[in-house]
Short mmCIF file of C-alpha atoms and ligand atoms in Angstrom, two decimals:
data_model
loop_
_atom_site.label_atom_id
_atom_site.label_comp_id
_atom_site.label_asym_id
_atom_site.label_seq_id
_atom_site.Cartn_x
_atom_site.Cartn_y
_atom_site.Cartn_z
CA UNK Z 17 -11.05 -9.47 -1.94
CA UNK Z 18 -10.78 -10.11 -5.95
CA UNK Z 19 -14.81 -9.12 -6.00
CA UNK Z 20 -13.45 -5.56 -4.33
CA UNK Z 21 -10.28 -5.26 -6.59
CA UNK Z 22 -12.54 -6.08 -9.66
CA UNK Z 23 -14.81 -4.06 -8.87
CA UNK Z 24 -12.27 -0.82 -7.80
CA UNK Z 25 -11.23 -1.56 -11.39
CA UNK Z 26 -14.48 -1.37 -13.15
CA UNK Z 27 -15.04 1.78 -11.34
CA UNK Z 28 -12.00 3.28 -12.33
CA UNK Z 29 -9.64 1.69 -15.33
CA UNK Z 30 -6.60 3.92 -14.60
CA UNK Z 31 -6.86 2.48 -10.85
CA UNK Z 32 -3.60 2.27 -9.05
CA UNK Z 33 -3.11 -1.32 -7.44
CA UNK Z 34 -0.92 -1.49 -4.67
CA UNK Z 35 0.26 -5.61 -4.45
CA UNK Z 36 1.28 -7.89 -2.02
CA UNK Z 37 3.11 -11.35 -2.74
CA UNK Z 38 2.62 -14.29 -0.17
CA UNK Z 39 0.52 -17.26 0.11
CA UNK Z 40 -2.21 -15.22 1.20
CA UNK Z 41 -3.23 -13.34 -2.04
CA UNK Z 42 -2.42 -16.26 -4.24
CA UNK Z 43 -6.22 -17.23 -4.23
CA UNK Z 44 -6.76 -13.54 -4.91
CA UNK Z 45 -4.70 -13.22 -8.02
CA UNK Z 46 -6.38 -16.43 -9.35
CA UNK Z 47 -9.71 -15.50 -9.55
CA UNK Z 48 -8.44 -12.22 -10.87
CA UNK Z 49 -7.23 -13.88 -13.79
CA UNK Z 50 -10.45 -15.93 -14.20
CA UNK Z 51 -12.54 -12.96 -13.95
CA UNK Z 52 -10.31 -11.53 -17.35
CA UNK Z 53 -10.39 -15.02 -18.65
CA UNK Z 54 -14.22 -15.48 -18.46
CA UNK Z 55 -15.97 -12.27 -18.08
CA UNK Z 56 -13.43 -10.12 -19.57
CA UNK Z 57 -12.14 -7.66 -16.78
CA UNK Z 58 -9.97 -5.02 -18.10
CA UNK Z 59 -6.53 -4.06 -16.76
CA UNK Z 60 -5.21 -2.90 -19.61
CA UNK Z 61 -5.23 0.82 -18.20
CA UNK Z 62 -4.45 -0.64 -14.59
CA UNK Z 63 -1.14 0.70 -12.88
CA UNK Z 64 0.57 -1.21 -10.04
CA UNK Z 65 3.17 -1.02 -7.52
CA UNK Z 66 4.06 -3.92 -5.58
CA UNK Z 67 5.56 -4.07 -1.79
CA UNK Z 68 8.82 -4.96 -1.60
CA UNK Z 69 11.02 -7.09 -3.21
CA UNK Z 70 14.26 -9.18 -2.39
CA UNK Z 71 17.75 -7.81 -2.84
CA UNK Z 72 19.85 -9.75 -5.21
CA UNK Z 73 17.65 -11.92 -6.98
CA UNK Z 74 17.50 -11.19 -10.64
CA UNK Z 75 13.43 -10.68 -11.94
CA UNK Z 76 13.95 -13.39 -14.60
CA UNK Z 77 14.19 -15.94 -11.31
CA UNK Z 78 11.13 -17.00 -10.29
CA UNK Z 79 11.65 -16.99 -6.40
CA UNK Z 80 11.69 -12.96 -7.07
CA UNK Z 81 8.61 -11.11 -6.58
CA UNK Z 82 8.84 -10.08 -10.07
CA UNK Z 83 8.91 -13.86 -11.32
CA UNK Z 84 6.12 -14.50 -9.00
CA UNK Z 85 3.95 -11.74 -9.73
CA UNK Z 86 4.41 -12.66 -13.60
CA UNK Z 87 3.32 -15.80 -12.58
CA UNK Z 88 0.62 -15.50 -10.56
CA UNK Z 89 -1.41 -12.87 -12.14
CA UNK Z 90 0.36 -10.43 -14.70
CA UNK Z 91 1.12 -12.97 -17.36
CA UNK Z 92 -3.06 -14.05 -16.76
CA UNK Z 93 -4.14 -10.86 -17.34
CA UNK Z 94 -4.20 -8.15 -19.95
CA UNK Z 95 -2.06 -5.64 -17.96
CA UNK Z 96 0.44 -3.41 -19.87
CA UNK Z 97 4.23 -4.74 -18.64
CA UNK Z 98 5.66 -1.31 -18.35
CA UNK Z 99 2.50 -0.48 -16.19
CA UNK Z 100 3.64 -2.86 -13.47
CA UNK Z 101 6.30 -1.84 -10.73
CA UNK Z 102 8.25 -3.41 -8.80
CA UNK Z 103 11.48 -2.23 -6.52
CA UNK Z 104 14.84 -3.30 -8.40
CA UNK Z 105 16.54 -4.76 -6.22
CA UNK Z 106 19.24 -5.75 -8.18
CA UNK Z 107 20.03 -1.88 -8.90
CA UNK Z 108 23.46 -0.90 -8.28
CA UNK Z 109 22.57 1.96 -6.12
CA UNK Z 110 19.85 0.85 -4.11
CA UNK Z 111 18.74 4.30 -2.19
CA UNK Z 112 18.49 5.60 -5.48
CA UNK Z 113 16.29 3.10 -6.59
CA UNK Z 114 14.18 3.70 -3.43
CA UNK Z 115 13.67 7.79 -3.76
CA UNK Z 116 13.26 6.63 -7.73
CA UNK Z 117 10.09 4.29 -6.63
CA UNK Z 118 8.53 6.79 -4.38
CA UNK Z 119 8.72 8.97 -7.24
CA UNK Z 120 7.03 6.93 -9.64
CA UNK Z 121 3.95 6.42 -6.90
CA UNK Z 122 3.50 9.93 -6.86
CA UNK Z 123 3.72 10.49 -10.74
CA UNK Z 124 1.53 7.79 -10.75
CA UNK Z 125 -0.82 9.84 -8.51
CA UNK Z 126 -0.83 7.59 -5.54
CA UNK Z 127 -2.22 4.33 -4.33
CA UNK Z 128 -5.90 4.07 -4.84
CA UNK Z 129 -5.93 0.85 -2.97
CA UNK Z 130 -3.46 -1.24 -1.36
CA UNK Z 131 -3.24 -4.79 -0.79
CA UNK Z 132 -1.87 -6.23 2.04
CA UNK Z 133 -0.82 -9.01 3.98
CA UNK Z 134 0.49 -9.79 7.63
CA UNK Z 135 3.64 -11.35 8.88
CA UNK Z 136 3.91 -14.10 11.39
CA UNK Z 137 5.60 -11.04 13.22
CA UNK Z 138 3.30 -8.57 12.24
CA UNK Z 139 5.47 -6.78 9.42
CA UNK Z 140 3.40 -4.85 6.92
CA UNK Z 141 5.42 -5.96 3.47
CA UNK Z 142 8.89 -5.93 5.00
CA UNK Z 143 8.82 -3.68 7.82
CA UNK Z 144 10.06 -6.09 10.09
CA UNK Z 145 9.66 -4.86 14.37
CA UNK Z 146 11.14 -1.21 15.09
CA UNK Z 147 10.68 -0.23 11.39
CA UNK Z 148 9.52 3.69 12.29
CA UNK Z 149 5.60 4.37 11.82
CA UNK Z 150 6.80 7.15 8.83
CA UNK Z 151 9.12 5.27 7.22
CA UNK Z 152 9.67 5.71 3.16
CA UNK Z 153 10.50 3.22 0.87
CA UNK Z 154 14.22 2.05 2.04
CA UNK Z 155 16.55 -1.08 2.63
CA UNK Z 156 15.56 -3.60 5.43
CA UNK Z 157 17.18 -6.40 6.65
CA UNK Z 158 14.81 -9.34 7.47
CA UNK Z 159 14.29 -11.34 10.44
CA UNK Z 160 15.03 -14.49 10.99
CA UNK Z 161 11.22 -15.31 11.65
CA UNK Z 162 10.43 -14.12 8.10
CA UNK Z 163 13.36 -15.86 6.18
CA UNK Z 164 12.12 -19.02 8.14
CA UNK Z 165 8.65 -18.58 6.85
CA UNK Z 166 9.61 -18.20 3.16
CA UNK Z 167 12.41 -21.17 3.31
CA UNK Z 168 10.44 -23.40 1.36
CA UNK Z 169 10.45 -20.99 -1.42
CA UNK Z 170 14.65 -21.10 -1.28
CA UNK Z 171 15.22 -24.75 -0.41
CA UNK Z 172 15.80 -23.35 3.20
CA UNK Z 173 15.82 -20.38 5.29
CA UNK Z 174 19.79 -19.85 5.26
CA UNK Z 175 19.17 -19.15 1.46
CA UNK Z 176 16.41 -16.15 1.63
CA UNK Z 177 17.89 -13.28 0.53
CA UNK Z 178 18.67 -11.36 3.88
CA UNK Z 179 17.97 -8.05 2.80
CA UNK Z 180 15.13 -6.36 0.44
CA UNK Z 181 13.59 -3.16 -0.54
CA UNK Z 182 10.08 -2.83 0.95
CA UNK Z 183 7.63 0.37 0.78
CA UNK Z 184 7.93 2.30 3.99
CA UNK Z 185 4.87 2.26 7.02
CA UNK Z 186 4.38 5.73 5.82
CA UNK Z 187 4.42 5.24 2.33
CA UNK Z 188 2.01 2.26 2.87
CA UNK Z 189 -0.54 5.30 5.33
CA UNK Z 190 -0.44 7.42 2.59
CA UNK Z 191 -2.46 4.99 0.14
CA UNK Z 192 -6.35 6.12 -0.19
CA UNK Z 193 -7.55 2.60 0.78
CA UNK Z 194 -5.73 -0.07 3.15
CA UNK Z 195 -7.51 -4.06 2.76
CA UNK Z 196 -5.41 -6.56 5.02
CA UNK Z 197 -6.30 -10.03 4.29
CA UNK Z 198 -5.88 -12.59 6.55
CA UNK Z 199 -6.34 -16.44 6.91
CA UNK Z 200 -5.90 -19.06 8.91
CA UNK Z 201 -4.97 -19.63 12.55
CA UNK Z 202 -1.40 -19.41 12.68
CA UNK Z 203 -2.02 -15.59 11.94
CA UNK Z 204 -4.84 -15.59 14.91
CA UNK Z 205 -2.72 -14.21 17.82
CA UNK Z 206 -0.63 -11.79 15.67
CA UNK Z 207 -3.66 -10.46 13.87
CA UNK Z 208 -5.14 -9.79 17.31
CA UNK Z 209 -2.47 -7.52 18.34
CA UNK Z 210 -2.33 -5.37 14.93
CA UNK Z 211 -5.90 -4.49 15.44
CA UNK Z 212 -6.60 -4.28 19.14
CA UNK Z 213 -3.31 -4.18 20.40
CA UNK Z 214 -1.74 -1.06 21.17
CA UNK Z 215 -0.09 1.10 18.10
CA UNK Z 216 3.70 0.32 18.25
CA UNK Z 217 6.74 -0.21 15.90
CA UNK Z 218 7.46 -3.84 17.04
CA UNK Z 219 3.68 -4.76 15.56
CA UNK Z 220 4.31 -2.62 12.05
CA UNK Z 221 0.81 -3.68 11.35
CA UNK Z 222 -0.79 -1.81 14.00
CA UNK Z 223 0.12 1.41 12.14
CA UNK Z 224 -3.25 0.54 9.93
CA UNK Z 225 -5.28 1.52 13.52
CA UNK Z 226 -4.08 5.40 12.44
CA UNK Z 227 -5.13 4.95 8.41
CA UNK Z 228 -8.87 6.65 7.97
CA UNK Z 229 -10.01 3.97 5.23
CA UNK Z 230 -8.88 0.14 6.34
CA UNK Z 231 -10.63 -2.30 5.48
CA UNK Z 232 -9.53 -6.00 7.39
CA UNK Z 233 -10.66 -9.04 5.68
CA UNK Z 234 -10.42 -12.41 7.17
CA UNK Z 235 -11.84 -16.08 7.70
CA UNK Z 236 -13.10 -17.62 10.79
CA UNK Z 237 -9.62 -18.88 12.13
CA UNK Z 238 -7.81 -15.97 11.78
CA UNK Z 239 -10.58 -13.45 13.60
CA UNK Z 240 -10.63 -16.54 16.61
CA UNK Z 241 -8.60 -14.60 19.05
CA UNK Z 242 -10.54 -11.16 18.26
CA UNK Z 243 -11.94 -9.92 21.29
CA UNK Z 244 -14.72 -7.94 19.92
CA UNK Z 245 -15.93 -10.42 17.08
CA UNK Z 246 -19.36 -10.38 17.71
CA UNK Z 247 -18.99 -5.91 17.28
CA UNK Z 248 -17.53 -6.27 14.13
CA UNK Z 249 -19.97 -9.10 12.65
CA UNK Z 250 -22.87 -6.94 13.93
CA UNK Z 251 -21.51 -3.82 12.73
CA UNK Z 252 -21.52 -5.45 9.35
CA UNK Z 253 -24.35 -6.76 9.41
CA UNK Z 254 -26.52 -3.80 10.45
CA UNK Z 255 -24.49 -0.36 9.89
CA UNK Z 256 -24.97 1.91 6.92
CA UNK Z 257 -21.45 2.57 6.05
CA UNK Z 258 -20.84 -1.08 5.32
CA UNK Z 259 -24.27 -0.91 2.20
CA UNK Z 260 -21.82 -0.28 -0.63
CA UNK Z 261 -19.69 -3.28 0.20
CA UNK Z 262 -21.48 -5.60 1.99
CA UNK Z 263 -22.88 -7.32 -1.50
CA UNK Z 264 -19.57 -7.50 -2.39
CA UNK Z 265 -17.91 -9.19 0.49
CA UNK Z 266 -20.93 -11.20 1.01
CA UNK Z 267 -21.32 -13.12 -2.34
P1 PGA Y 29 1.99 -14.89 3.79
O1 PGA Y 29 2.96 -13.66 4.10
O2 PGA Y 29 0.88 -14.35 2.95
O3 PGA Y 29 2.86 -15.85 3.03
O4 PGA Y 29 1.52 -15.42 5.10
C1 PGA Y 29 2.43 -12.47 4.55
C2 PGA Y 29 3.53 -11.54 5.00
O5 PGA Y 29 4.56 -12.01 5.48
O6 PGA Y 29 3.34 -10.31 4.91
#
């Protein structure tokens, strides 16, 4: 994942980033900041937008995704602060600050390629179960299945924020490349339904089946419960379309 991202930014210095925060991408942003450390990779043109974030956390705290995306890769890397985005969600009016981050994303001139995660649930950032396929960037209250899984950020699930501001499905479609990264085999059985399941709103995940450029990255444990493994290991393996990344994924 950090050898596609590097190389999406060697390609094209004023990329747009779409980021995810989460265990998952922590690896990610590491060797992102290794690769500017040691063999110099450039983000100092590099524009992002990330997610979501939590509502009522200020970004100087470091359980906010601000403070964790400062210190996980931003503060690593040569990136321009005012190039980085982030929802407010400590703005007074908070629709506002929705329609005002949609905005930016389209002055920025879109998402060239998002980064994503998957719930325990199957949210895509926080568009927890029923969030609607076209849905913008808006407030969401979270489940109690995803405040559980980020208590030991907060000392406890009673004190994760209840609410944030995430990207909507449709916002999240409208990016010009979708990579979901996946590990381990807690995420097995949900991971399973996002991609071979049927498309519905409980699975927000699943919405990625109706994206034309989604690329799904994962280990062994996660892919265990995917019924047609052997397709997709063939497939890249032995198809065409897969030449321009397949040295990448592969090293
Ligand atoms: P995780 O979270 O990377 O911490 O598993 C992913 C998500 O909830 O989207």
């Amino acid at each position: 994942m950090a050898e596609l991202i590097a190389a999406t930014v060697r390609s094209k210095p004023r990329a747009v980033l779409g980021l995810a925060t989460g265990r998952t991408p922590e690896t990610v942003y590491k060797i992102l900041g290794e690769k500017h450390r040691i063999e110099g990779l450039d983000f100092s043109r590099t524009v992002t937008f990330n997610l979501d974030e939590y509502i009522g956390i200020p970004a100087e705290d470091p359980r906010s995704y601000r403070g964790t995306m400062e210190e996980s890769l931003f503060r690593h890397v040569n990136i321009k602060p005012g190039n980085t985005h982030l929802p407010d969600g400590m703005a007074v009016d908070l629709d506002a600050e929705c329609r005002r981050y949609e905005e930016k994303i389209a002055a920025a001139g879109g998402i060239d390629l998002q980064l994503l995660g998957i719930g325990l649930n199957g949210h895509l950032a926080f568009n927890e179960p029923l969030s609607s396929l076209t849905s913008r960037t808006r407030t969401k209250s979270l489940t109690p299945e995803t405040r559980a899984q980020n208590a030991t950020f907060f000392g406890g699930a009673e004190n994760v924020p209840s609410r944030a501001i995430t990207m909507g499905v449709g916002t999240i479609l409208e990016s010009r490349w979708c990579i979901m990264l996946a590990t381990g085999e807690s995420k097995a059985g949900i991971l399973r339904e996002a991609i071979e399941g049927p498309v519905r709103s409980v699975v927000t995940a699943s919405a990625l089946q109706m994206h034309q450029r989604c690329t799904v990255v994962v280990d062994e444990l996660a892919a265990a419960r995917l019924e047609h493994k052997e397709y997709y290991r063939w497939v890249f393996q032995n198809e065409p379309e897969w030449l321009p990344f397949r040295p990448i994924l592969s090293r």
